[in-house]
mmCIF file of C-alpha atoms and ligand atoms in Angstrom:
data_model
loop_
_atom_site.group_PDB
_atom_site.id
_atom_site.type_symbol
_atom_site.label_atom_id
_atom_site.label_comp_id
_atom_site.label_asym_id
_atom_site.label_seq_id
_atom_site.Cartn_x
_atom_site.Cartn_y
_atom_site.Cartn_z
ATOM 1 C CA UNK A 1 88.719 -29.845 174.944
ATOM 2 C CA UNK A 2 91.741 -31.578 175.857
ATOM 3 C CA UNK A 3 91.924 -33.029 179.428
ATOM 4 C CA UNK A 4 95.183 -30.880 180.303
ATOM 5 C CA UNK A 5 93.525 -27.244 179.371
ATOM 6 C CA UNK A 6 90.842 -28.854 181.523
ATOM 7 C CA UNK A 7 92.900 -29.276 184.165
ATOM 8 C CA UNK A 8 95.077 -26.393 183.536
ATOM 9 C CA UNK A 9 92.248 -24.124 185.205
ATOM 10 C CA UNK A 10 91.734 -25.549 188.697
ATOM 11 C CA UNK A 11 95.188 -23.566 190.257
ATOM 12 C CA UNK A 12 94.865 -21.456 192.991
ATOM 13 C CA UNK A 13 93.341 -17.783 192.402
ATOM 14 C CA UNK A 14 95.753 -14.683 191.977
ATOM 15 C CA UNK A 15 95.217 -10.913 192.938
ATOM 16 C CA UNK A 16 94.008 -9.176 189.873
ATOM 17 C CA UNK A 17 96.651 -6.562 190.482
ATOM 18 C CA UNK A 18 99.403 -9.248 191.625
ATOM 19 C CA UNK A 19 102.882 -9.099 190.368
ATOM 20 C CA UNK A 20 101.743 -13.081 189.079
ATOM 21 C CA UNK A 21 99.471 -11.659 187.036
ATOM 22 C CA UNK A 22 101.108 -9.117 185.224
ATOM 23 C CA UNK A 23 103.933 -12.274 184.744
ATOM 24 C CA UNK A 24 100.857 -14.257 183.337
ATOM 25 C CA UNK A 25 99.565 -11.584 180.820
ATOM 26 C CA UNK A 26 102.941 -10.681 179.532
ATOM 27 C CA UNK A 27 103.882 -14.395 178.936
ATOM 28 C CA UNK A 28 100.788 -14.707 176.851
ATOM 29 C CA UNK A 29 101.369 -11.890 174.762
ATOM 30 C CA UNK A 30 104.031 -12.431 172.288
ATOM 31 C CA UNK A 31 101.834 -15.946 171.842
ATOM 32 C CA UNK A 32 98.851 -14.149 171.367
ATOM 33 C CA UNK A 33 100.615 -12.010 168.794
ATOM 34 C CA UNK A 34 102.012 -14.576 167.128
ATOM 35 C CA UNK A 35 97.791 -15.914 166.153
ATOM 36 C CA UNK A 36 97.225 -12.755 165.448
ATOM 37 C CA UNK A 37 100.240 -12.359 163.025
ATOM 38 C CA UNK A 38 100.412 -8.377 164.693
ATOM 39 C CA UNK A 39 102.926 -6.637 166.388
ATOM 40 C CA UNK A 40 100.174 -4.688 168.375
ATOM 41 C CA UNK A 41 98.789 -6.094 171.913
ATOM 42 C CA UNK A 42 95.910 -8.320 171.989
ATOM 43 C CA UNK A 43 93.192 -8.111 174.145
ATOM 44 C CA UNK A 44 91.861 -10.559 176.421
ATOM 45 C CA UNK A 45 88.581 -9.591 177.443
ATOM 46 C CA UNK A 46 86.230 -11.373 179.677
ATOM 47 C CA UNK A 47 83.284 -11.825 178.267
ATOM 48 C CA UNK A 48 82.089 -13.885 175.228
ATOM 49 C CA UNK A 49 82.816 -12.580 171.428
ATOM 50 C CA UNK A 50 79.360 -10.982 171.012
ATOM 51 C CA UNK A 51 81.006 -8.617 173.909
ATOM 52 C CA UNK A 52 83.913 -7.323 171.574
ATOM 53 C CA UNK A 53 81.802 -7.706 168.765
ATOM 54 C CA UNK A 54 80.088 -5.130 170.935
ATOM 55 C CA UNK A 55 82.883 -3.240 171.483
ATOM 56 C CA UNK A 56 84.336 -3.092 167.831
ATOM 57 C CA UNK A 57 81.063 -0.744 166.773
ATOM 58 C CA UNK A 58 80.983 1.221 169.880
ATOM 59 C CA UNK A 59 84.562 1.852 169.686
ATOM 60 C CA UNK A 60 85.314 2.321 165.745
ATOM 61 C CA UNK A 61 82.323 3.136 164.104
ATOM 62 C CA UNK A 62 81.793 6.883 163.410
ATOM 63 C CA UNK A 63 77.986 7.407 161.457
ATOM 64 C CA UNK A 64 77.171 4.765 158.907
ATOM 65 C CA UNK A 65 78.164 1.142 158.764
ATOM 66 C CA UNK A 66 77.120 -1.241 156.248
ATOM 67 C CA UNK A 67 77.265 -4.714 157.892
ATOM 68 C CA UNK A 68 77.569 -7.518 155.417
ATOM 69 C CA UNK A 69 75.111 -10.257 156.309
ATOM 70 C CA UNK A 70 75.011 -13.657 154.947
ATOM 71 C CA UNK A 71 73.855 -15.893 157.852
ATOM 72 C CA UNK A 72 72.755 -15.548 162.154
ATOM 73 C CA UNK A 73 76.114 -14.172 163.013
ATOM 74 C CA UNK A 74 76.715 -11.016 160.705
ATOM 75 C CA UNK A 75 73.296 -10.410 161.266
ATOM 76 C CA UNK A 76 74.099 -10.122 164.965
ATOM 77 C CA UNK A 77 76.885 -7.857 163.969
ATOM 78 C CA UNK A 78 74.593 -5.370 162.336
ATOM 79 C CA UNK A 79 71.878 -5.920 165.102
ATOM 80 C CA UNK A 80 74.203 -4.487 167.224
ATOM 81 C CA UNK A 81 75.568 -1.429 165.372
ATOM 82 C CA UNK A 82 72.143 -0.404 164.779
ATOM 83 C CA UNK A 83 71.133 -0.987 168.885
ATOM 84 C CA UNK A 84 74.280 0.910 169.347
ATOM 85 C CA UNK A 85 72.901 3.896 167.167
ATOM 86 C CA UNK A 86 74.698 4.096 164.318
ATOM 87 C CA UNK A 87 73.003 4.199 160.636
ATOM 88 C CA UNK A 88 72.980 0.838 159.679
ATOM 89 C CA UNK A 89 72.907 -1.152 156.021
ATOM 90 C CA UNK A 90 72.554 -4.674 155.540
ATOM 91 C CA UNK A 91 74.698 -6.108 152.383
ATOM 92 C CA UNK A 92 72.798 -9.416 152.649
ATOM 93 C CA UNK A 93 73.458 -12.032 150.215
ATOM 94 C CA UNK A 94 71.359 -15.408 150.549
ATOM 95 C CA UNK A 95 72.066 -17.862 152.983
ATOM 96 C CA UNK A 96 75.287 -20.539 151.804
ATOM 97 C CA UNK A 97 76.570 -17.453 149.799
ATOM 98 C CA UNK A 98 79.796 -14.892 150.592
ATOM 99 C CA UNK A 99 80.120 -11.682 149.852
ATOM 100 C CA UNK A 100 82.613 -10.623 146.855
ATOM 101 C CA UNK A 101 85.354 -7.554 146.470
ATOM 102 C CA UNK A 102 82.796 -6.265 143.743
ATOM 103 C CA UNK A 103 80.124 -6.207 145.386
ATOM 104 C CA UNK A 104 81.417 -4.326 148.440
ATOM 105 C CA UNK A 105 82.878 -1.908 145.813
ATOM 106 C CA UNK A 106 79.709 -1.249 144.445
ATOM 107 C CA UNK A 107 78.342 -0.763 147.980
ATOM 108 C CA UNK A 108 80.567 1.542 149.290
ATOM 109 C CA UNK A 109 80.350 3.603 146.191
ATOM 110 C CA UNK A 110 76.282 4.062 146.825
ATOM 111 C CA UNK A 111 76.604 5.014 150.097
ATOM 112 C CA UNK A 112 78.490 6.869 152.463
ATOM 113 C CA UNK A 113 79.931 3.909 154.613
ATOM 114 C CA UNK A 114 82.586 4.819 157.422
ATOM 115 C CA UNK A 115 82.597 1.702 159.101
ATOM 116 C CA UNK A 116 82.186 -2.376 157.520
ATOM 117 C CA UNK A 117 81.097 -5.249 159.780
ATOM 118 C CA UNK A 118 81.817 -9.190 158.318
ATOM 119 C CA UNK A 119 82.335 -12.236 159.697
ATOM 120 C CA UNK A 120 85.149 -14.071 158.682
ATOM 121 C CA UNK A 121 83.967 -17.812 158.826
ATOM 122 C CA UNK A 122 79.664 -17.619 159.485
ATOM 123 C CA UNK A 123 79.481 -20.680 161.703
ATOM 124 C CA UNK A 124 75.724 -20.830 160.694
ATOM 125 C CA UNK A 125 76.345 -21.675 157.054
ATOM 126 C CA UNK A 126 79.910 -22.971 156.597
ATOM 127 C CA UNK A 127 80.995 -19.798 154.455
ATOM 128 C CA UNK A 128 83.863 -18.085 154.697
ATOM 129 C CA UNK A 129 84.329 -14.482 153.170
ATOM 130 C CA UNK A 130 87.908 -12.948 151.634
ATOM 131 C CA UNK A 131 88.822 -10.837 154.127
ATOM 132 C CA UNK A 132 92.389 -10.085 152.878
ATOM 133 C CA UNK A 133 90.112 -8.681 149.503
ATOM 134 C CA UNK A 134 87.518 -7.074 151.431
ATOM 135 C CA UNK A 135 89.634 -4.705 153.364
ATOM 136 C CA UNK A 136 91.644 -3.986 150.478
ATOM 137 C CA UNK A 137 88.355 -2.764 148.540
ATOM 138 C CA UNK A 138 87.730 -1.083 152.254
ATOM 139 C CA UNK A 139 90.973 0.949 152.493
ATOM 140 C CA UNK A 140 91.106 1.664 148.498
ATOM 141 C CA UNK A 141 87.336 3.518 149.322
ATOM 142 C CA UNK A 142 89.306 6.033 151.805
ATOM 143 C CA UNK A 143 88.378 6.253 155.893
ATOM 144 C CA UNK A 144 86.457 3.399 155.841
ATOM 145 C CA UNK A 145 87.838 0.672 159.010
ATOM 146 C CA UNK A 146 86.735 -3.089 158.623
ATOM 147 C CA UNK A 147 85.284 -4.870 162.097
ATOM 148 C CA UNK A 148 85.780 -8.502 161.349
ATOM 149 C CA UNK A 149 84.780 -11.234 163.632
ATOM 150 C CA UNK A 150 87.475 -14.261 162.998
ATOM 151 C CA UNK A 151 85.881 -16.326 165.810
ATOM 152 C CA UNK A 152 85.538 -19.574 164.416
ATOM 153 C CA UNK A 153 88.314 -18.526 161.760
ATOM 154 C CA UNK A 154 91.475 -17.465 163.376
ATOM 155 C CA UNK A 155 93.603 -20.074 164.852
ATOM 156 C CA UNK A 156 91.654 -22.512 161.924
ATOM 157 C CA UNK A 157 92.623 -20.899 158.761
ATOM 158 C CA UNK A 158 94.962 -17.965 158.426
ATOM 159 C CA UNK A 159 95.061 -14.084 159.702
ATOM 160 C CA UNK A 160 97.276 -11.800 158.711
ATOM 161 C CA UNK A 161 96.063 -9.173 161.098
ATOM 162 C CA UNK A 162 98.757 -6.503 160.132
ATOM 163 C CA UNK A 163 99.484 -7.632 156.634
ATOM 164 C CA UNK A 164 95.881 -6.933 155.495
ATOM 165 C CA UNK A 165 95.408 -4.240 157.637
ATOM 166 C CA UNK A 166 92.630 -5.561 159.716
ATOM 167 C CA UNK A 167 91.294 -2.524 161.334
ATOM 168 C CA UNK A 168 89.546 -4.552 164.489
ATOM 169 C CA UNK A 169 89.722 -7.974 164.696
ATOM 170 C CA UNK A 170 87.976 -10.302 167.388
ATOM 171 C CA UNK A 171 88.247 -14.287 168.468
ATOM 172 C CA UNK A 172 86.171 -16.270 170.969
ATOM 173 C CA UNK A 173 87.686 -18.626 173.643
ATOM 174 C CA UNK A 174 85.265 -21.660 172.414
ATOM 175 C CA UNK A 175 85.740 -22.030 169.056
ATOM 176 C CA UNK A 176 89.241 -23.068 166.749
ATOM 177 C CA UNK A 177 90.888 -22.431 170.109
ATOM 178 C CA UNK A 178 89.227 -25.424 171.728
ATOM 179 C CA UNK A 179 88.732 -23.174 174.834
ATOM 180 C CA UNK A 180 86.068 -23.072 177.545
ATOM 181 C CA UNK A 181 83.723 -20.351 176.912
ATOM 182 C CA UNK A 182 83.854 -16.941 178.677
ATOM 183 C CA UNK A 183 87.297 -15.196 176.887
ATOM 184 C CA UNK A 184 87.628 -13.027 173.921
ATOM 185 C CA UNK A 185 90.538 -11.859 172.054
ATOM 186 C CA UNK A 186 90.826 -8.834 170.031
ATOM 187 C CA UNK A 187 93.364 -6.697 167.733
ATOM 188 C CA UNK A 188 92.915 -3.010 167.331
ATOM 189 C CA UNK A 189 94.761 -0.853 164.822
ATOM 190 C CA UNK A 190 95.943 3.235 165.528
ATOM 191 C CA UNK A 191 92.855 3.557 163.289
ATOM 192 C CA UNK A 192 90.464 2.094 165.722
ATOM 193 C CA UNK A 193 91.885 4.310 168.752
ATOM 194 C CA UNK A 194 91.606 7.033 167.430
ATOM 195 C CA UNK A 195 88.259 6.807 166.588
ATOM 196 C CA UNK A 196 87.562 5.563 170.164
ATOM 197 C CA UNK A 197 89.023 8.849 171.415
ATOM 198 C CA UNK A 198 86.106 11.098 169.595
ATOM 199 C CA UNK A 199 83.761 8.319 170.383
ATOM 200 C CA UNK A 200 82.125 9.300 173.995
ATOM 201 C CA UNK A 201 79.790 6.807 173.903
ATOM 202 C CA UNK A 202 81.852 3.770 173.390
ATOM 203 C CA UNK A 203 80.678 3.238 177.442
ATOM 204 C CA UNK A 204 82.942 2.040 180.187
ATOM 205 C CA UNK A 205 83.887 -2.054 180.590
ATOM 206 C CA UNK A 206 84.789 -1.953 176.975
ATOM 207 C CA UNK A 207 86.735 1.176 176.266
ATOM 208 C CA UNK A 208 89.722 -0.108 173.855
ATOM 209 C CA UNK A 209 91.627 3.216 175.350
ATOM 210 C CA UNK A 210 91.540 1.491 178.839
ATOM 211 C CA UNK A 211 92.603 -1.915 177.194
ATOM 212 C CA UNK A 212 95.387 -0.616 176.183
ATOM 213 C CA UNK A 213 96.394 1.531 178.552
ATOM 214 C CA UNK A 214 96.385 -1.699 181.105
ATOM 215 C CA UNK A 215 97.915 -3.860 178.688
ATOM 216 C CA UNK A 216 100.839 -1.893 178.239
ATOM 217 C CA UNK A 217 101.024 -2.542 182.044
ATOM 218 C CA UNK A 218 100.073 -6.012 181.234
ATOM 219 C CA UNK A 219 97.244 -5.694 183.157
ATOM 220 C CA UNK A 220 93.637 -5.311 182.503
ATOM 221 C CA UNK A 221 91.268 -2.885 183.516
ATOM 222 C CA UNK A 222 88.573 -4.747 185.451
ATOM 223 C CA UNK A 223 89.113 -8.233 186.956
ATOM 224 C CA UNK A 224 89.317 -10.816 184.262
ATOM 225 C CA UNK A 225 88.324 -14.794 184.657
ATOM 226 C CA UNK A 226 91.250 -16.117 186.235
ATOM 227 C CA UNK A 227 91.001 -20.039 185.571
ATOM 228 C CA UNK A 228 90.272 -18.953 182.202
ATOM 229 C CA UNK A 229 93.332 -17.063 181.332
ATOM 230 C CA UNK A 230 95.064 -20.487 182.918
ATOM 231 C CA UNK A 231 93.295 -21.879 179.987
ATOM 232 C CA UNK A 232 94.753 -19.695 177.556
ATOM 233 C CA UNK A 233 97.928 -19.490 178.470
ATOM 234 C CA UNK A 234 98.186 -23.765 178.137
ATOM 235 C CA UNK A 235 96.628 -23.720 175.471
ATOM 236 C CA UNK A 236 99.265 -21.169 173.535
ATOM 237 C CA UNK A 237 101.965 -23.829 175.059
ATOM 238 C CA UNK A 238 100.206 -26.518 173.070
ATOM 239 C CA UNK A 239 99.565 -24.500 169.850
ATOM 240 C CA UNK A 240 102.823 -23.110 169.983
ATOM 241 C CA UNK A 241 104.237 -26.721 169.977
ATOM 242 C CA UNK A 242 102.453 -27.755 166.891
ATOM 243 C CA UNK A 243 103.258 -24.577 165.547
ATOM 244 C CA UNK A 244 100.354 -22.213 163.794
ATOM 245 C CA UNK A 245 100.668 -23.178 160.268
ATOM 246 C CA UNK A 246 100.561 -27.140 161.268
ATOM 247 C CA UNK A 247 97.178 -26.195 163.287
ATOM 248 C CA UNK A 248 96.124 -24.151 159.991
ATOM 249 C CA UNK A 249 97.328 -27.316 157.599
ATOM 250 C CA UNK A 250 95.121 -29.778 159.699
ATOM 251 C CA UNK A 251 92.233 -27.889 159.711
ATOM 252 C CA UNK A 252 92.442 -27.688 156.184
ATOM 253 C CA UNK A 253 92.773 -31.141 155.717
ATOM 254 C CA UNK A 254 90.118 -32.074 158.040
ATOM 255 C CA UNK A 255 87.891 -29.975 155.827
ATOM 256 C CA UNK A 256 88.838 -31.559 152.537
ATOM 257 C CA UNK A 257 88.371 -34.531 153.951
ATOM 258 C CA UNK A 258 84.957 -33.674 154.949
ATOM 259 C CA UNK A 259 84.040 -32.035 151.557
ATOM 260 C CA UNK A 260 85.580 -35.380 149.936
ATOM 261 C CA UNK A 261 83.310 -37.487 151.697
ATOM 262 C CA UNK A 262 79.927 -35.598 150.853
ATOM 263 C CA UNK A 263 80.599 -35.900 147.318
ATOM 264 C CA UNK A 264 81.397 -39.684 148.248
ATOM 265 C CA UNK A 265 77.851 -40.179 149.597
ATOM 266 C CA UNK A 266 76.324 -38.264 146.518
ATOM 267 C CA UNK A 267 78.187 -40.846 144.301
ATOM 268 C CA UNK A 268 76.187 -43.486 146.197
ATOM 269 C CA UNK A 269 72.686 -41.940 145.335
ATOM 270 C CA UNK A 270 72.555 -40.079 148.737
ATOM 271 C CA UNK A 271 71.616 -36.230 147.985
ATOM 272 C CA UNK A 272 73.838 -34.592 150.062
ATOM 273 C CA UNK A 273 75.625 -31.068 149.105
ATOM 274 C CA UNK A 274 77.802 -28.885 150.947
ATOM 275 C CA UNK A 275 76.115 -25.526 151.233
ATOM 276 C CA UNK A 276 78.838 -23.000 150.280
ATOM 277 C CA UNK A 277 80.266 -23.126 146.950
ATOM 278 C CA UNK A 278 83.894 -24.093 146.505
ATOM 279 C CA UNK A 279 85.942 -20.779 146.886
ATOM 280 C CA UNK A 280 83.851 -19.579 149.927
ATOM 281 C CA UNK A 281 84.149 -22.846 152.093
ATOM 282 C CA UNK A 282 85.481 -22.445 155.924
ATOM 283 C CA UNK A 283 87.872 -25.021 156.650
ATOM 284 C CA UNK A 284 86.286 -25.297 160.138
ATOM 285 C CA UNK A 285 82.814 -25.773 159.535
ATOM 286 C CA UNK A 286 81.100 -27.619 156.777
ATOM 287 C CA UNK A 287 77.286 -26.690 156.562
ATOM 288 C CA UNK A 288 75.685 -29.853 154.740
ATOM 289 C CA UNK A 289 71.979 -29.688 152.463
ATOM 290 C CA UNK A 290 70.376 -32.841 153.594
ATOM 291 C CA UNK A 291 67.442 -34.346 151.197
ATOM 292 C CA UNK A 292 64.064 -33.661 151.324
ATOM 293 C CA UNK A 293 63.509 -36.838 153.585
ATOM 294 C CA UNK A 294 65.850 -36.119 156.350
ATOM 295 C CA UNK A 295 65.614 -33.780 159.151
ATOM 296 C CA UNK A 296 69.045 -32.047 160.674
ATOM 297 C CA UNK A 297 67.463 -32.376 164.558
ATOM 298 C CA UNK A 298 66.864 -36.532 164.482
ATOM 299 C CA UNK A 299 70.362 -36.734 162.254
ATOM 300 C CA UNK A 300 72.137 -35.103 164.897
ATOM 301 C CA UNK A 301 69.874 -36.574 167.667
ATOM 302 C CA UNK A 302 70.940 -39.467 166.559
ATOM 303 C CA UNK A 303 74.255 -38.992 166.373
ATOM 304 C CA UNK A 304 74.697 -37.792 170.100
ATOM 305 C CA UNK A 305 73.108 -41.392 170.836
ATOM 306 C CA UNK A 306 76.364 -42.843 169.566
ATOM 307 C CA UNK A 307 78.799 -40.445 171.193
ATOM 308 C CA UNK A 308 79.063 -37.619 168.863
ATOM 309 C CA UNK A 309 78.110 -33.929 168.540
ATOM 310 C CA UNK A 310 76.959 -32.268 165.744
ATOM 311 C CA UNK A 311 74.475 -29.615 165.264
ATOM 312 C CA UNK A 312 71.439 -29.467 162.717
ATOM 313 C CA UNK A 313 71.176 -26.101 161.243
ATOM 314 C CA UNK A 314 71.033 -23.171 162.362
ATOM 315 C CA UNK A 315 67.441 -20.517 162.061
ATOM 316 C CA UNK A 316 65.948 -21.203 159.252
ATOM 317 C CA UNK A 317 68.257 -23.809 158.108
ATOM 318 C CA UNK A 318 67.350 -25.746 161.385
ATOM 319 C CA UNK A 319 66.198 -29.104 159.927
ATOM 320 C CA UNK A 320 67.246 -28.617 156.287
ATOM 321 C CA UNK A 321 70.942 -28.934 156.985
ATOM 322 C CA UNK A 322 73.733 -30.098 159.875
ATOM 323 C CA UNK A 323 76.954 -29.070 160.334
ATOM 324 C CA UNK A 324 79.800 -30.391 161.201
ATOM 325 C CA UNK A 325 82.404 -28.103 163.739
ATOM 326 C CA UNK A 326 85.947 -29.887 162.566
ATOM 327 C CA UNK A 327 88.246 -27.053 164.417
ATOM 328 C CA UNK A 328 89.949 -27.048 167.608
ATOM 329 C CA UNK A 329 92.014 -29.874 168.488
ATOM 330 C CA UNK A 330 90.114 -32.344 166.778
ATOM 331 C CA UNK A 331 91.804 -34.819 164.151
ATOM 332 C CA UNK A 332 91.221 -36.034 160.802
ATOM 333 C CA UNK A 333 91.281 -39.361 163.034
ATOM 334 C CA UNK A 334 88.388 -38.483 165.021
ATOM 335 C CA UNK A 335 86.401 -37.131 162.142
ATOM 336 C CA UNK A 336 86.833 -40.399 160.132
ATOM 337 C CA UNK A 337 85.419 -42.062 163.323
ATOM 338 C CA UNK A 338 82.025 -39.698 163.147
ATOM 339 C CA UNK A 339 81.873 -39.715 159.491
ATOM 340 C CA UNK A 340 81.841 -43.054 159.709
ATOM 341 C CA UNK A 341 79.122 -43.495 162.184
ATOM 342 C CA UNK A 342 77.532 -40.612 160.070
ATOM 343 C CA UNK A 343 77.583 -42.745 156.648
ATOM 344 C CA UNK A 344 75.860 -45.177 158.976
ATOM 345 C CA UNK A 345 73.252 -42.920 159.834
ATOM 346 C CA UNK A 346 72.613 -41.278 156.744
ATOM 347 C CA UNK A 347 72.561 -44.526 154.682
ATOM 348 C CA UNK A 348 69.870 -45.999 157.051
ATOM 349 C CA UNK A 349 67.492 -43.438 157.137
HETATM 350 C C1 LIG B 401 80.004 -18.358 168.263
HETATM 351 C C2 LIG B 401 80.111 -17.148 167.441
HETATM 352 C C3 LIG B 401 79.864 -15.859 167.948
HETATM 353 C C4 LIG B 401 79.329 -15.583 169.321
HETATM 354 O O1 LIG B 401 80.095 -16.017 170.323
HETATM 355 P P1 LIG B 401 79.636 -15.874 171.858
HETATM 356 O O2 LIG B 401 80.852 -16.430 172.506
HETATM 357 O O3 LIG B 401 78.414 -16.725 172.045
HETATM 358 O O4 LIG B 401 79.391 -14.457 172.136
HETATM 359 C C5 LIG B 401 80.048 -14.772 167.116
HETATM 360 N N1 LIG B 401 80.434 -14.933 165.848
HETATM 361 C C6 LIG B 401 80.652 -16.142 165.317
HETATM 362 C C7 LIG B 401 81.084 -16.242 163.885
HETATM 363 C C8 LIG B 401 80.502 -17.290 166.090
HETATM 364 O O5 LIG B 401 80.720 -18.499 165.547
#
């Protein structure tokens, strides 16, 4: 995180129901719009994505949802519908792999779906799914809405919340936004609403009906996190200054150059592979197969001796892979510096 969205948060407190609050939320809105590429209003919900992710299924789903799974976050999606009651089908496809218009196509025409969970970019394995396909496979199959969690996708790679008819779409504050934790974002269509309506259970602190009602107010319904919204609303300044599809075009480039170098190493004899195919790659996480020999904990261990974070897998990819987060505000500058230290690392062990 950048020192200034650091620093941004430590301002004096505001009423919840203060006139400089309502000035605060409607300032961030047309920004927030603007990531979300929607003309509807965006949610800022306090609490952490799994909350909206939450909130998506109680909200929008109706009977049956068939969650696509391919790693530990879209199987936290359909963990949740099912805790939440609905009839729920895993799609699962092995880990490293995404999920393709035909097969969702095939899926929705054996069962009778209403509702489609899928994460956008699985942080777990470096994949990212089409979602602009997807929901056009989802809408050609009828009443079906599409939950998609973008959270380490949107403000990394592009959204086109309206364009591809998202039905629900959610962000986290910690991810491509380079954010302290404790915010999430969210877009809901008519769709979604007025599903909520016939939806009694869809609970209390995250009834989308009350969102909007209080955002159209520019207000929200409970007290949010203060110094986070701060946060936010610097960091919209900042992205708005390098403009979205600059943030996009360096993320993209930071993940070439990260793909570039893995095939640089396996040039010089050292096995490494990234784990989703070309096509299905997030340009904000790269998920790399180490060799037999190495183990993802000591790499990154080792790593966070010489002043760098990464993470070794995640589950059952724990010490059989690392990945590397290259969103936010980082740089290609920065990431030459830890790929660098990385070579070192890799080449030594
Ligand atoms: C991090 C992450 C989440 C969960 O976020 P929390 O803020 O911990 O609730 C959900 N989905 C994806 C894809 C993530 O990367």
């Amino acid at each position: 995180m950048r020192p200034e969205i650091l620093q941004a948060q430590v301002r004096p407190m505001i009423g919840h129901r203060a006139r400089a609050m309502e000035e605060l939320l409607g300032r961030m809105q047309p920004l927030l719009q603007y990531l979300f590429r929607t003309r509807r209003l965006v949610y800022v919900s306090t609490s952490s994505a799994t909350g909206l992710m939450e909130a998506a299924v109680r909200n929008g789903a109706r009977r049956r949802v068939l969650s696509l799974v391919n790693g530990a976050f879209s199987e936290r999606f359909f963990r949740i519908a099912r805790a939440c009651g609905f009839e729920t089908s895993a799609l699962e496809v092995p880990l490293g792999h995404g999920h393709t218009p035909e097969m969702l196509e095939d899926a929705l025409r054996a069962g009778d779906y209403d509702t489609i969970t899928v994460v956008h970019s699985e942080t777990s394995t470096g994949v990212l799914d089409p979602i602009a396909e997807l929901a056009s496979v989802a809408h050609n199959a009828g009443d079906v809405a599409l939950l998609v969690d973008s959270v380490s996708a949107l403000a990394g790679t592009p959204v086109e919340t309206d364009a591809w008819g998202l039905d629900f779409v959610l962000t986290g504050s910690q991810k491509a936004l380079a954010l302290p934790p404790g915010l999430a974002l969210g877009v809901a269509q008519e769709t979604i609403l007025k599903r909520a309506e016939r939806n009694p259970a869809r609970g209390v602190y995250f009834d989308f009906l009350e969102f909007e009602k209080n955002l159209a107010k520019n207000q929200t319904p409970n007290t949010p996190a203060v110094s986070l919204l701060y946060a936010l609303d610097a960091q919209l300044q900042r992205i708005r200054e390098e403009t979205l599809e600059r943030r996009i075009e360096r993320h993209a480039a930071m993940a070439r150059r990260t793909w570039e170098w893995v095939d640089a190493m396996r040039d010089r004899g050292i096995g490494l592979e990234v784990l989703a195919p070309p096509g299905f790659r997030s340009p904000t996480v790269t998920c790399i197969r180490l060799p037999e020999a190495m183990k993802g904990s000591e790499i990154s261990a080792r790593m966070r001796e010489r002043g760098f974070t990464i993470a070794s897998g995640y589950g059952p990819l724990k010490d059989t892979t690392i990945r590397i987060g290259h969103m936010g505000d980082h740089t290609v500058e920065e990431l030459n510096e830890l790929l660098a230290i990385l070579e070192h690392v890799v080449t030594k062990s």
